């Protein structure tokens, strides 16, 4: 017995060449063992640290003790043990252990944790399972008993009688948490899908706020043209265009006056041939808006008018032709000119009755109809 209160990593360096098999440091006032304090004592097989004031015992304190077979820390104040991987006998009775942190013990020869206040609760289930594997022999199991803080039916019984599978079962917290996360992800995905058009609508405004528009535009104003808008559509869609689409255009673009919007043959200027009048309207319109539907696929007059509009777009090098798809059309049924238009990333929009997509549709369409961006190439007709 000495009055040693602390140990440093250099205290045992002079003994590194000595043939020492046992080191006794019992009955001192040691409160802490620093990392690798005994690393130079590779030949020591037994280390006695009993009856000190140690509270924490960690494997890192004994790194380098390759020959250690017996470690005794009886009668101290140990409340925590962590990270042991020594193939040795570990003596810890009696101390102040109430529990053992998960994965503290890895295979050892013998383990004595008797006369501690072990709480046999579900937190100790992993350790009970570890003992059942037979990798370590538990010494004095009859005095390694469950404390009053244990599950009531095991109080005072040996830890080996603690059957955690009966009272604890699977880790419900893990299963419930995992299930909750999965359900939240599914619900979140459904909500995003359900509100995708509202999100697109908000993202559109956010994009405008952050990056704005930095494209090269035509210097001419809408008032420099005879017409604000020329709406091109197949004959079968005339009712829908006049009853729904044109009314919505006037609602969202109040500056586009009705007498400056050409919508069908009735609005063509009088005199001359029909296609001559159509050509004059195309040339004198700020924007040419093309309605695309299944009816447009076999409408020869409509396709001729579309070709005239695209040819004019090539001539003036302005993206003044905009397409609006009234309905979905299979790719293999789209006319060549429409597929060519889409392949060159020209402006087009999809009509939809859903509320937020409608809002997004008109926000984007009105932004496009109020400016003419310059082209950087032509469409090969």
Short mmCIF file of C-alpha atoms in Angstrom, two decimals, residues 81 88-93 97 100 105-116 118 120 124 126-146 157-162:
data_model
loop_
_atom_site.label_atom_id
_atom_site.label_comp_id
_atom_site.label_asym_id
_atom_site.label_seq_id
_atom_site.Cartn_x
_atom_site.Cartn_y
_atom_site.Cartn_z
CA UNK A 81 -16.81 0.11 -17.81
CA UNK A 88 -8.31 -11.96 -19.60
CA UNK A 89 -10.09 -12.39 -16.29
CA UNK A 90 -11.79 -9.24 -15.07
CA UNK A 91 -12.68 -8.87 -11.38
CA UNK A 92 -15.06 -6.01 -10.58
CA UNK A 93 -16.80 -6.92 -7.25
CA UNK A 97 -22.17 -0.74 -11.24
CA UNK A 100 -23.54 -2.00 -18.43
CA UNK A 105 -17.78 -6.34 -23.21
CA UNK A 106 -16.19 -8.30 -25.99
CA UNK A 107 -14.93 -11.90 -25.49
CA UNK A 108 -12.90 -12.41 -22.27
CA UNK A 109 -12.03 -15.53 -20.24
CA UNK A 110 -13.75 -14.84 -16.92
CA UNK A 111 -15.88 -11.98 -15.69
CA UNK A 112 -16.80 -11.28 -12.08
CA UNK A 113 -19.29 -8.43 -11.55
CA UNK A 114 -20.86 -9.88 -8.41
CA UNK A 115 -21.99 -7.74 -5.46
CA UNK A 116 -22.93 -4.80 -7.66
CA UNK A 118 -27.21 -4.32 -11.42
CA UNK A 120 -32.13 -5.97 -14.63
CA UNK A 124 -29.50 -4.84 -19.91
CA UNK A 126 -28.07 -7.13 -24.77
CA UNK A 127 -25.70 -8.14 -21.94
CA UNK A 128 -27.90 -11.06 -20.91
CA UNK A 129 -27.85 -12.25 -24.53
CA UNK A 130 -24.07 -11.84 -24.57
CA UNK A 131 -23.71 -14.11 -21.53
CA UNK A 132 -25.86 -16.74 -23.24
CA UNK A 133 -23.47 -16.96 -26.16
CA UNK A 134 -20.86 -18.63 -23.95
CA UNK A 135 -17.94 -16.43 -25.02
CA UNK A 136 -17.22 -15.52 -21.41
CA UNK A 137 -17.59 -17.40 -18.12
CA UNK A 138 -19.49 -15.48 -15.44
CA UNK A 139 -17.87 -16.03 -12.04
CA UNK A 140 -20.02 -16.11 -8.87
CA UNK A 141 -23.39 -15.97 -10.66
CA UNK A 142 -25.21 -16.68 -7.39
CA UNK A 143 -24.07 -13.32 -5.99
CA UNK A 144 -24.52 -11.47 -9.29
CA UNK A 145 -28.12 -10.57 -8.57
CA UNK A 146 -30.68 -8.09 -9.81
CA UNK A 157 -32.56 -13.27 -8.51
CA UNK A 158 -29.35 -14.18 -10.32
CA UNK A 159 -28.74 -12.27 -13.51
CA UNK A 160 -28.72 -15.64 -15.30
CA UNK A 161 -32.43 -15.98 -14.41
CA UNK A 162 -33.20 -12.66 -16.06
#
